[in-house]
PDB file of C-alpha atoms in Angstrom:
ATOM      1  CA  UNK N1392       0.000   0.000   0.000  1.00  0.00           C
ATOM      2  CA  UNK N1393       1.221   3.556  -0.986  1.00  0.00           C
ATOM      3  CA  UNK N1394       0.254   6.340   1.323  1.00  0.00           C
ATOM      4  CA  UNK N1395       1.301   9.848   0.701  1.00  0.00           C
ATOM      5  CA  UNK N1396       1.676  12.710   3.485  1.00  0.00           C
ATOM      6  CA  UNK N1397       0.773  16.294   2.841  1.00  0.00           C
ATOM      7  CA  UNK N1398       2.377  18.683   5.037  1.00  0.00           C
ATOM      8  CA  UNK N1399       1.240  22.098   4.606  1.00  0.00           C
ATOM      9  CA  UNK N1400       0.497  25.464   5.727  1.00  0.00           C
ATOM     10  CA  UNK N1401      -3.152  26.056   6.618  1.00  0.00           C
ATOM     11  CA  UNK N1402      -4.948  29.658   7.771  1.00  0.00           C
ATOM     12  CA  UNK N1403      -8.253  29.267  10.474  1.00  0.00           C
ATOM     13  CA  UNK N1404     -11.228  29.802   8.882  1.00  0.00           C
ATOM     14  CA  UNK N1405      -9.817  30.385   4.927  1.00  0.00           C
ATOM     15  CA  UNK N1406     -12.014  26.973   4.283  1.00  0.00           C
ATOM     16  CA  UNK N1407     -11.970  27.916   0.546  1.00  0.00           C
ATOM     17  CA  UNK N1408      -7.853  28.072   0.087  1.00  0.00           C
ATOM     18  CA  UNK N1409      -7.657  25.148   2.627  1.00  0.00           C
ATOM     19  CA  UNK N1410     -10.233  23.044   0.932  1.00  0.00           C
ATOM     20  CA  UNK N1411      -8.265  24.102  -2.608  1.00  0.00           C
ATOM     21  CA  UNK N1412      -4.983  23.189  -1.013  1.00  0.00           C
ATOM     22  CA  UNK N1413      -6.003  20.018   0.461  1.00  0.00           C
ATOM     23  CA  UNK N1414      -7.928  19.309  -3.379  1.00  0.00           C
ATOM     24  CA  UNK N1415      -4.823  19.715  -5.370  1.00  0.00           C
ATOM     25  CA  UNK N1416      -2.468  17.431  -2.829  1.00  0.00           C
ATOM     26  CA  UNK N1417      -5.046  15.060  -3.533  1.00  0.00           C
ATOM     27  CA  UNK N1418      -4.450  15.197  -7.264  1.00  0.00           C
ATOM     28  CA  UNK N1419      -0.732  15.030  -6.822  1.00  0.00           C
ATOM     29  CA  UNK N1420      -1.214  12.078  -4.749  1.00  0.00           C
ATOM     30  CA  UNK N1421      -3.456  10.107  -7.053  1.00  0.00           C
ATOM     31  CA  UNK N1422      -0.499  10.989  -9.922  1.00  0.00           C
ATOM     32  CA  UNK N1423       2.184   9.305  -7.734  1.00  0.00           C
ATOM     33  CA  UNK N1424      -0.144   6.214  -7.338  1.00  0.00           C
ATOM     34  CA  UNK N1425      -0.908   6.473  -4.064  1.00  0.00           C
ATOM     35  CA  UNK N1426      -3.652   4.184  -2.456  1.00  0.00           C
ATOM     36  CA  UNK N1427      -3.658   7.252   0.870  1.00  0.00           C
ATOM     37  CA  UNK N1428      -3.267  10.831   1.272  1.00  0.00           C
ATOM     38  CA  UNK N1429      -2.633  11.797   4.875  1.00  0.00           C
ATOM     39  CA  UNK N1430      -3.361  15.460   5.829  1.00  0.00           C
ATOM     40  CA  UNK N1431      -3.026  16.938   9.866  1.00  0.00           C
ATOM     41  CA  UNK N1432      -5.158  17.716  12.462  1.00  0.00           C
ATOM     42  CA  UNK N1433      -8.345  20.105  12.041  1.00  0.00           C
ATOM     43  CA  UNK N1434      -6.289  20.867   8.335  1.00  0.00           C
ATOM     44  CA  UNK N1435      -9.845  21.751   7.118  1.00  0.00           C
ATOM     45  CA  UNK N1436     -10.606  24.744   9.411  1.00  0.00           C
ATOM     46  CA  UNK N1437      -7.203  25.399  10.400  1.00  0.00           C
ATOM     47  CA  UNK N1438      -5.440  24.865  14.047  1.00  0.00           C
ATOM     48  CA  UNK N1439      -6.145  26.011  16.416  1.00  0.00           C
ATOM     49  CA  UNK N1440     -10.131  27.223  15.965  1.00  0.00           C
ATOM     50  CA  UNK N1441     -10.724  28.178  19.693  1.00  0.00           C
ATOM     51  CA  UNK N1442     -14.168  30.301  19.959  1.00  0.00           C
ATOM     52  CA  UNK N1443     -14.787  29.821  16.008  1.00  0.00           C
ATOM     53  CA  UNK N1444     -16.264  26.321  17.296  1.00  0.00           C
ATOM     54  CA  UNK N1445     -18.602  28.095  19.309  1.00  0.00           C
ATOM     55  CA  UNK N1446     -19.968  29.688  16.016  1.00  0.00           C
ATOM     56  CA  UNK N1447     -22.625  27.147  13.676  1.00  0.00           C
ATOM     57  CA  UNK N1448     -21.480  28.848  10.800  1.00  0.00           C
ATOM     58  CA  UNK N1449     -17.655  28.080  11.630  1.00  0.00           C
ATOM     59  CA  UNK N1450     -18.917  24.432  11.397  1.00  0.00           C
ATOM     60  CA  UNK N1451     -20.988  24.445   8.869  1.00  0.00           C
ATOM     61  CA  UNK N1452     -18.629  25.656   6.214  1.00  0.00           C
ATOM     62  CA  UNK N1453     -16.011  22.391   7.568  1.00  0.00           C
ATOM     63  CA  UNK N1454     -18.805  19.892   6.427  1.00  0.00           C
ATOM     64  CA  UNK N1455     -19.090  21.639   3.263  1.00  0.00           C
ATOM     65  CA  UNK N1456     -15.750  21.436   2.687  1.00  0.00           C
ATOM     66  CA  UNK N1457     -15.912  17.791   3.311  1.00  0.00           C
ATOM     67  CA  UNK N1458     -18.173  17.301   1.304  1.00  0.00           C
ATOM     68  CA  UNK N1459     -16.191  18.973  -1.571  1.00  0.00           C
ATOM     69  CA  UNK N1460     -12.915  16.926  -0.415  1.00  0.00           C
ATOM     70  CA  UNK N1461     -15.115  13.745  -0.394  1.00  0.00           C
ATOM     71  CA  UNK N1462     -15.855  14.286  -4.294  1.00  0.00           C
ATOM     72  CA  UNK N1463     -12.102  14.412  -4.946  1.00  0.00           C
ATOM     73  CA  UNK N1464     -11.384  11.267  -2.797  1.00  0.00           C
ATOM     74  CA  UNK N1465     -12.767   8.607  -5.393  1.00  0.00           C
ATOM     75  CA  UNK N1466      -9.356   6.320  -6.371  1.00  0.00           C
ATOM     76  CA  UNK N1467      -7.689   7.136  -3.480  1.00  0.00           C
ATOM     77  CA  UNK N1468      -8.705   7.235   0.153  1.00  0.00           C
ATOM     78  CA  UNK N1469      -8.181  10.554   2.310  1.00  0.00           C
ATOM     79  CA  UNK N1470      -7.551  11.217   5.916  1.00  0.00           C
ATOM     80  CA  UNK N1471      -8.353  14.954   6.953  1.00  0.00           C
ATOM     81  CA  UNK N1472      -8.521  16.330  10.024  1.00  0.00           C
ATOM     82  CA  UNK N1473     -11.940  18.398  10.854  1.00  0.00           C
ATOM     83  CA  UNK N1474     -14.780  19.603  14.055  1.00  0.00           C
ATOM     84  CA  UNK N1475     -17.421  16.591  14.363  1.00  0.00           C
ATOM     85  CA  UNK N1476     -20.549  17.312  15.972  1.00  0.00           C
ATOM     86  CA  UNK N1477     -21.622  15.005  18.607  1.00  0.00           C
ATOM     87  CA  UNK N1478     -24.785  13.208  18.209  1.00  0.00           C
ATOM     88  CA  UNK N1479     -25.285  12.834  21.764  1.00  0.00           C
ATOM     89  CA  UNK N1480     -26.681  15.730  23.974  1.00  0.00           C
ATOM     90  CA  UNK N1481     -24.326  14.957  27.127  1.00  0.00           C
ATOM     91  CA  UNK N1482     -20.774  16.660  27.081  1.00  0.00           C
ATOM     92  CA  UNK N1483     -19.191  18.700  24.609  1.00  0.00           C
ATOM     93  CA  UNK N1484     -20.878  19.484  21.371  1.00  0.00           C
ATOM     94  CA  UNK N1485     -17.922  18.377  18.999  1.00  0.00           C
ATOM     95  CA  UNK N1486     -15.212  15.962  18.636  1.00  0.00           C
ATOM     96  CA  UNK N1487     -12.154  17.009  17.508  1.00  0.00           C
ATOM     97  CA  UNK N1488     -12.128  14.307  14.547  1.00  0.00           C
ATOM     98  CA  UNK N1489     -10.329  12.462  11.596  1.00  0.00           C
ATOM     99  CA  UNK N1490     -12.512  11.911   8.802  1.00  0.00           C
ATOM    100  CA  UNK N1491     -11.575   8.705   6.514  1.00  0.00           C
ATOM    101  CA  UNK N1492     -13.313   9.283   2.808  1.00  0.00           C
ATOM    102  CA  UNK N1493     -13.035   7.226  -0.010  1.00  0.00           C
ATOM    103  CA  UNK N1494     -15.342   6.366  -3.056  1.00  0.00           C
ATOM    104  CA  UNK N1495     -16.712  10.000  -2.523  1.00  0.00           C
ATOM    105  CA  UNK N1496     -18.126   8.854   0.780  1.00  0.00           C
ATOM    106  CA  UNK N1497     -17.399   9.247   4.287  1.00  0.00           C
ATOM    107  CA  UNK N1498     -16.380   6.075   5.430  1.00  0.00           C
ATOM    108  CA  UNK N1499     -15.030   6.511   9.037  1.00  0.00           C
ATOM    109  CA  UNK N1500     -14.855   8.692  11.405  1.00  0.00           C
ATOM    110  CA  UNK N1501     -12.001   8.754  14.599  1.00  0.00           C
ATOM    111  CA  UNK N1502     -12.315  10.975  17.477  1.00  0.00           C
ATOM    112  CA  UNK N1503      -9.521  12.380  19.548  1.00  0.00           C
ATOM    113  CA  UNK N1504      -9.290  10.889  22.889  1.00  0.00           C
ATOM    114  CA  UNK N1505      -6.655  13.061  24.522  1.00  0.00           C
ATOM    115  CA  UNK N1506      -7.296  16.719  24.441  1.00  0.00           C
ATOM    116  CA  UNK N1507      -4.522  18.964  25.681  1.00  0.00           C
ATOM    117  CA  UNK N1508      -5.681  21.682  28.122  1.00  0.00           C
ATOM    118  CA  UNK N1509      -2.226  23.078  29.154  1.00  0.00           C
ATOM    119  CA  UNK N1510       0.457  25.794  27.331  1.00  0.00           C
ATOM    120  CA  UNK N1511      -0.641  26.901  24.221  1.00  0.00           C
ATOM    121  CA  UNK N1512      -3.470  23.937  24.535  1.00  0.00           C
ATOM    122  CA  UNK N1513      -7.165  24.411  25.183  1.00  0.00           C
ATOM    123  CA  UNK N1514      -8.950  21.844  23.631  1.00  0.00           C
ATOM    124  CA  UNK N1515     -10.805  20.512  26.437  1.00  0.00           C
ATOM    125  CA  UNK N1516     -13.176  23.663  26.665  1.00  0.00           C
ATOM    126  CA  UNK N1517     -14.498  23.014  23.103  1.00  0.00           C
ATOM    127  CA  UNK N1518     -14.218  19.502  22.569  1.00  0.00           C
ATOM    128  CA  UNK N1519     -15.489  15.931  23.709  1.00  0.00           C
ATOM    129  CA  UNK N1520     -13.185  13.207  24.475  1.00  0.00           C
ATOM    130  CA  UNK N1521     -13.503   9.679  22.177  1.00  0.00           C
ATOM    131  CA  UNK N1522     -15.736   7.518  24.563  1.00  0.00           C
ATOM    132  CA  UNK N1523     -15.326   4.200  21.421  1.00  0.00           C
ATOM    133  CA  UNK N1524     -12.759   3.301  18.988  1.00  0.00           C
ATOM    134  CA  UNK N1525     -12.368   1.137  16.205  1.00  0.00           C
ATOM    135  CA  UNK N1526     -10.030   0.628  13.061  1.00  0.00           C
ATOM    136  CA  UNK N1527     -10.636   1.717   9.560  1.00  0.00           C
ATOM    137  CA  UNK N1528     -10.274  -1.499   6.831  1.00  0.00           C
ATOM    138  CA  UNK N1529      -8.835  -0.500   3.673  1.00  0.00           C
ATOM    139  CA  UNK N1530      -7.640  -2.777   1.043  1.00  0.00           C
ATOM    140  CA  UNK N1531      -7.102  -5.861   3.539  1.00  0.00           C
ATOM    141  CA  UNK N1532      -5.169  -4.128   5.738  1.00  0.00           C
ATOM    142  CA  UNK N1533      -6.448  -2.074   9.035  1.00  0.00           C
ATOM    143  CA  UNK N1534      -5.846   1.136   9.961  1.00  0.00           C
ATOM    144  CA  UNK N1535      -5.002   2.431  13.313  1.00  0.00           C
ATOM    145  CA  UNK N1536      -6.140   6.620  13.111  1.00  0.00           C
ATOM    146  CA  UNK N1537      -5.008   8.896  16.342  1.00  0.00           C
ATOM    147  CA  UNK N1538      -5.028  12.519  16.895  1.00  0.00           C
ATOM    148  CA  UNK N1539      -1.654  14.278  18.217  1.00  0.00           C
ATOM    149  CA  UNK N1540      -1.758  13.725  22.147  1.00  0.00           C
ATOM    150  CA  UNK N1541      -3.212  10.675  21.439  1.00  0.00           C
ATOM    151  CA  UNK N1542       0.059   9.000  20.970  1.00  0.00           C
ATOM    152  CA  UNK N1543       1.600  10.559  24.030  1.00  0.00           C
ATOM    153  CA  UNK N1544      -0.420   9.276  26.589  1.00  0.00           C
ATOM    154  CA  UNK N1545       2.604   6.597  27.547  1.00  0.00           C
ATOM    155  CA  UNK N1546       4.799   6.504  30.588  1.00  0.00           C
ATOM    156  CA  UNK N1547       4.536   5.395  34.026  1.00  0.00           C
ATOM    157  CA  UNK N1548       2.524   8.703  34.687  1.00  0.00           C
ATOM    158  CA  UNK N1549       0.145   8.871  31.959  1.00  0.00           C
ATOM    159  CA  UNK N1550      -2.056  12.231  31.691  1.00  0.00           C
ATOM    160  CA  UNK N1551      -5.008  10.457  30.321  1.00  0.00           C
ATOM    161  CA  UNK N1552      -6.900   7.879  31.690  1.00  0.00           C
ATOM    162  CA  UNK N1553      -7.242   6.167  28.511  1.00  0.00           C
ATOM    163  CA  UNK N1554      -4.613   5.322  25.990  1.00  0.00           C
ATOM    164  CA  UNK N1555      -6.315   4.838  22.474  1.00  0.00           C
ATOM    165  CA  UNK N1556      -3.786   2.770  20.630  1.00  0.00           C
ATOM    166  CA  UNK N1557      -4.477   0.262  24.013  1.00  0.00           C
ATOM    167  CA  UNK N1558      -8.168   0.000  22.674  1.00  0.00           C
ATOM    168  CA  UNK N1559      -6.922   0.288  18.905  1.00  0.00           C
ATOM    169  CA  UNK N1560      -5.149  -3.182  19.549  1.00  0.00           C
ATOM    170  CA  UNK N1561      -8.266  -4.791  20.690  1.00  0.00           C
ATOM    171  CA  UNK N1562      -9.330  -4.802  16.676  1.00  0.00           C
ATOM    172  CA  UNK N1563      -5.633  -5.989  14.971  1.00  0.00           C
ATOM    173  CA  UNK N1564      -4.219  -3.304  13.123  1.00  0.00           C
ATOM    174  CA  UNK N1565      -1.894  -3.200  10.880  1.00  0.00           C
ATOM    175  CA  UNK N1566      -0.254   0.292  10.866  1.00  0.00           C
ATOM    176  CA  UNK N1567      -0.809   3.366  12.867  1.00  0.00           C
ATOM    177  CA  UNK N1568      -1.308   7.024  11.829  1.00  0.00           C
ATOM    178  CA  UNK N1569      -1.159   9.936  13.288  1.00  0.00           C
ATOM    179  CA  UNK N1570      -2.481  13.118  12.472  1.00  0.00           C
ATOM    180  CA  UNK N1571      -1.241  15.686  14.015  1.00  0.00           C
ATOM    181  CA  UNK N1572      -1.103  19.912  14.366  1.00  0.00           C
ATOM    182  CA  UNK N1573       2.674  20.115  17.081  1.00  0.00           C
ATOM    183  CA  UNK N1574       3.865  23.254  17.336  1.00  0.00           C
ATOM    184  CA  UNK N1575       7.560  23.771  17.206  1.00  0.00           C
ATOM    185  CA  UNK N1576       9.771  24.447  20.071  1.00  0.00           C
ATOM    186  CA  UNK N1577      13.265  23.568  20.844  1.00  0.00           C
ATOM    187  CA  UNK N1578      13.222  20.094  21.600  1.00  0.00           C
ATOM    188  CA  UNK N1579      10.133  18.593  20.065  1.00  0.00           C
ATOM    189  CA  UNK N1580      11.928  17.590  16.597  1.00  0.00           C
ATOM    190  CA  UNK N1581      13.560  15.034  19.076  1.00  0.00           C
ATOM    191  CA  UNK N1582      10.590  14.591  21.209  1.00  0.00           C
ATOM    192  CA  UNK N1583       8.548  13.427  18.277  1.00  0.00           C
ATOM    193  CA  UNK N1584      10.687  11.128  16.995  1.00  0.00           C
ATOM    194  CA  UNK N1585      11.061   9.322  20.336  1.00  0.00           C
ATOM    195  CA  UNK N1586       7.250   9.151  21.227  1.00  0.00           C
ATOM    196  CA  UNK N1587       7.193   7.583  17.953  1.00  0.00           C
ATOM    197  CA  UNK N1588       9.730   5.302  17.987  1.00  0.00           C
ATOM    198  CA  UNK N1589       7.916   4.407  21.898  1.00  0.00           C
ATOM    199  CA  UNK N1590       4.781   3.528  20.123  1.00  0.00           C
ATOM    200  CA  UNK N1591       6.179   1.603  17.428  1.00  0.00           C
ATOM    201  CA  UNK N1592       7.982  -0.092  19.710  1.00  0.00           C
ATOM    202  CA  UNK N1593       4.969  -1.041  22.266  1.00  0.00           C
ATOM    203  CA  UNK N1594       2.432  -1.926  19.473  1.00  0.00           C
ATOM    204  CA  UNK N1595       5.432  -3.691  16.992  1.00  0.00           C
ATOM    205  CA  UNK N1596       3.583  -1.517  14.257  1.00  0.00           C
ATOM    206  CA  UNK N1597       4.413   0.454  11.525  1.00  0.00           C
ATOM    207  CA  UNK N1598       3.540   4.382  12.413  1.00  0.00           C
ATOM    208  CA  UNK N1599       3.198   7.560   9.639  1.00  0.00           C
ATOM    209  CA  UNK N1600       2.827  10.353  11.474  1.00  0.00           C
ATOM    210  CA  UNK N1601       1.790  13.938   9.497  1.00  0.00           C
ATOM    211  CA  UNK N1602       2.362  17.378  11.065  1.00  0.00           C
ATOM    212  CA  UNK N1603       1.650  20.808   9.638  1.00  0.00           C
ATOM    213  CA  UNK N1604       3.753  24.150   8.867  1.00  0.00           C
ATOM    214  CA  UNK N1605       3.306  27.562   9.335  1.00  0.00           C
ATOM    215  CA  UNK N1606       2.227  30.030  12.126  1.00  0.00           C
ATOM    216  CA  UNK N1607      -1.058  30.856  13.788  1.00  0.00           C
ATOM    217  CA  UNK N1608      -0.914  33.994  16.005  1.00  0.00           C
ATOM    218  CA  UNK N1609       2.099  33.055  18.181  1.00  0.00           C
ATOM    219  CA  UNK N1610       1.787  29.427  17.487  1.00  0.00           C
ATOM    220  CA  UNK N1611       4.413  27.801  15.038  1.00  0.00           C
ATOM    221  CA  UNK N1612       4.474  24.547  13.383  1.00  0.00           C
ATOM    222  CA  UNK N1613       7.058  23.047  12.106  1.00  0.00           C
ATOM    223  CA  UNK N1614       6.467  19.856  10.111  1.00  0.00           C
ATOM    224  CA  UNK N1615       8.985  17.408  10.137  1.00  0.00           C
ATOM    225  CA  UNK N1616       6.245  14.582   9.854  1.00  0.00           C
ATOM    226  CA  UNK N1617       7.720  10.695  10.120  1.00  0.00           C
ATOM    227  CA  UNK N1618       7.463   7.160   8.949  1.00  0.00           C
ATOM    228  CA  UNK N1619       8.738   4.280  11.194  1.00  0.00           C
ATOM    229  CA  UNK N1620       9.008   0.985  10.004  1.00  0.00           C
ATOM    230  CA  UNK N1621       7.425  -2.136  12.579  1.00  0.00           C
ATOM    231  CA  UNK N1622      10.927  -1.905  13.711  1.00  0.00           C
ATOM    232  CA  UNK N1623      11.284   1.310  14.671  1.00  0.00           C
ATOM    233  CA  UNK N1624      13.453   2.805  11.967  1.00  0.00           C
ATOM    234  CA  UNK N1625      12.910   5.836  11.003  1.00  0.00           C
ATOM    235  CA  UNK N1626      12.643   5.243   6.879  1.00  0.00           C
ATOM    236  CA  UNK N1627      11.541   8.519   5.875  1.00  0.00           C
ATOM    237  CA  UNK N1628      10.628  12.166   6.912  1.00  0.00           C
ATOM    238  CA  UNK N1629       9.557  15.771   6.042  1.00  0.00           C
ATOM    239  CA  UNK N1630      11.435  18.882   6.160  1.00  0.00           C
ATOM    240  CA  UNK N1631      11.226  21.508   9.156  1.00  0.00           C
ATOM    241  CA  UNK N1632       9.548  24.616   8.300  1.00  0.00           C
ATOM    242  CA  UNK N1633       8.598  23.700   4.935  1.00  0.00           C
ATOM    243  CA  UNK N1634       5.531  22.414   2.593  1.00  0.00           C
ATOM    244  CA  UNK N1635       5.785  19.535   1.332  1.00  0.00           C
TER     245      UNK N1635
END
């Protein structure tokens, strides 16, 4: 299976230049061959959205830009990042979500378990965590789909008190990805690629792991998304501070 990682630089809100961005990756992708296109976290409204959530509109506009995406997303699966609305009226009123499309449907949907409330962080006040998990099957194989801090929840002092790749093994997987919007500091190049290589090494599993670029009001990202082998070698990566 080929799977392709998009790394880019999107704005909060611009849903018609992220949608267009997101469109033409995909048509890159399906040139290369590949079977996947991986984008990062909320890539369709752009990261972080903070009291834009609170708005219907705000929302709105994400599904219709799924929808658009979905059209695109016929050969080739996609994984974008984007606000789900919880169908349940206790908790939060959105998920902070991975949506898998492919034969210009929606054909999963994976919720964020661990949401970050500290430093630059506040995504507990907007969304709900995942209370149910499952894997995505794609072409015989089974997909694994986290969120960012999903994949740091490991340690003798975990944050969380659930660690989603635990209930990911439950259903077999194959490989893990991880979609993800890390800003950059000084040490979190390194950071990344250890948590990674931890979780490859805990789940013997392959892990792709996307990141976007660019800056949000005093947030930076970086890129410098991953690939680990089942073995934990690191077999390919992005650049820092670049598109890609």
């Amino acid at each position: 299976m080929r799977i392709a990682l998009a790394q880019q630089n999107y704005h909060i809100g611009n849903f018609m230049g992220n949608t267009a961005k997101i469109i033409n990756a995909i048509g890159a992708a399906k040139e290369q061959g590949a079977d996947i296109i991986v984008f990062s976290e909320l890539c369709v409204c752009g990261y972080p959205p903070r009291d834009f959530l609170e708005f219907n509109d705000f929302v709105k506009k994400s599904y219709q830009a799924i929808d658009e995406i979905k059209e695109h997303a016929d050969t080739i699966a996609v994984i974008v990042g984007a606000p789900d609305i919880n169908p349940v009226r206790e908790g939060k009123d959105l998920f902070n979500a991975a949506f898998f499309l492919y034969d210009k449907q929606v054909k999963a949907v994976a919720h964020k378990t661990c949401l970050p409330n500290y430093d630059v962080f506040d995504e507990y006040r907007y969304f709900e965590p995942a209370y149910d998990w499952n894997v995505v099957e794609f072409k015989g194989k089974k997909i694994a789909i986290t969120i960012c801090e999903d994949i740091w929840n490991l340690g003798d002092n975990p944050l969380y008190r659930n660690c989603p790749m635990d209930e990911l093994m439950k259903f077999g997987p194959d490989v893990m990805i991880n979609i993800s919007a890390s800003p950059f500091d000084y040490t979190h190049v390194e950071d990344r690629k250890a948590i990674v290589k931890l979780n490859v090494n805990r789940y013997k599993l392959p892990m792709i792991y996307c990141n976007c670029v660019g800056s949000q009001t005093e947030i930076v990202f970086d890129g410098g998304s991953l690939v680990f082998d089942k073995h934990a070698n690191m077999v390919g990566h992005l650049p820092l501070f670049e598109e890609a």
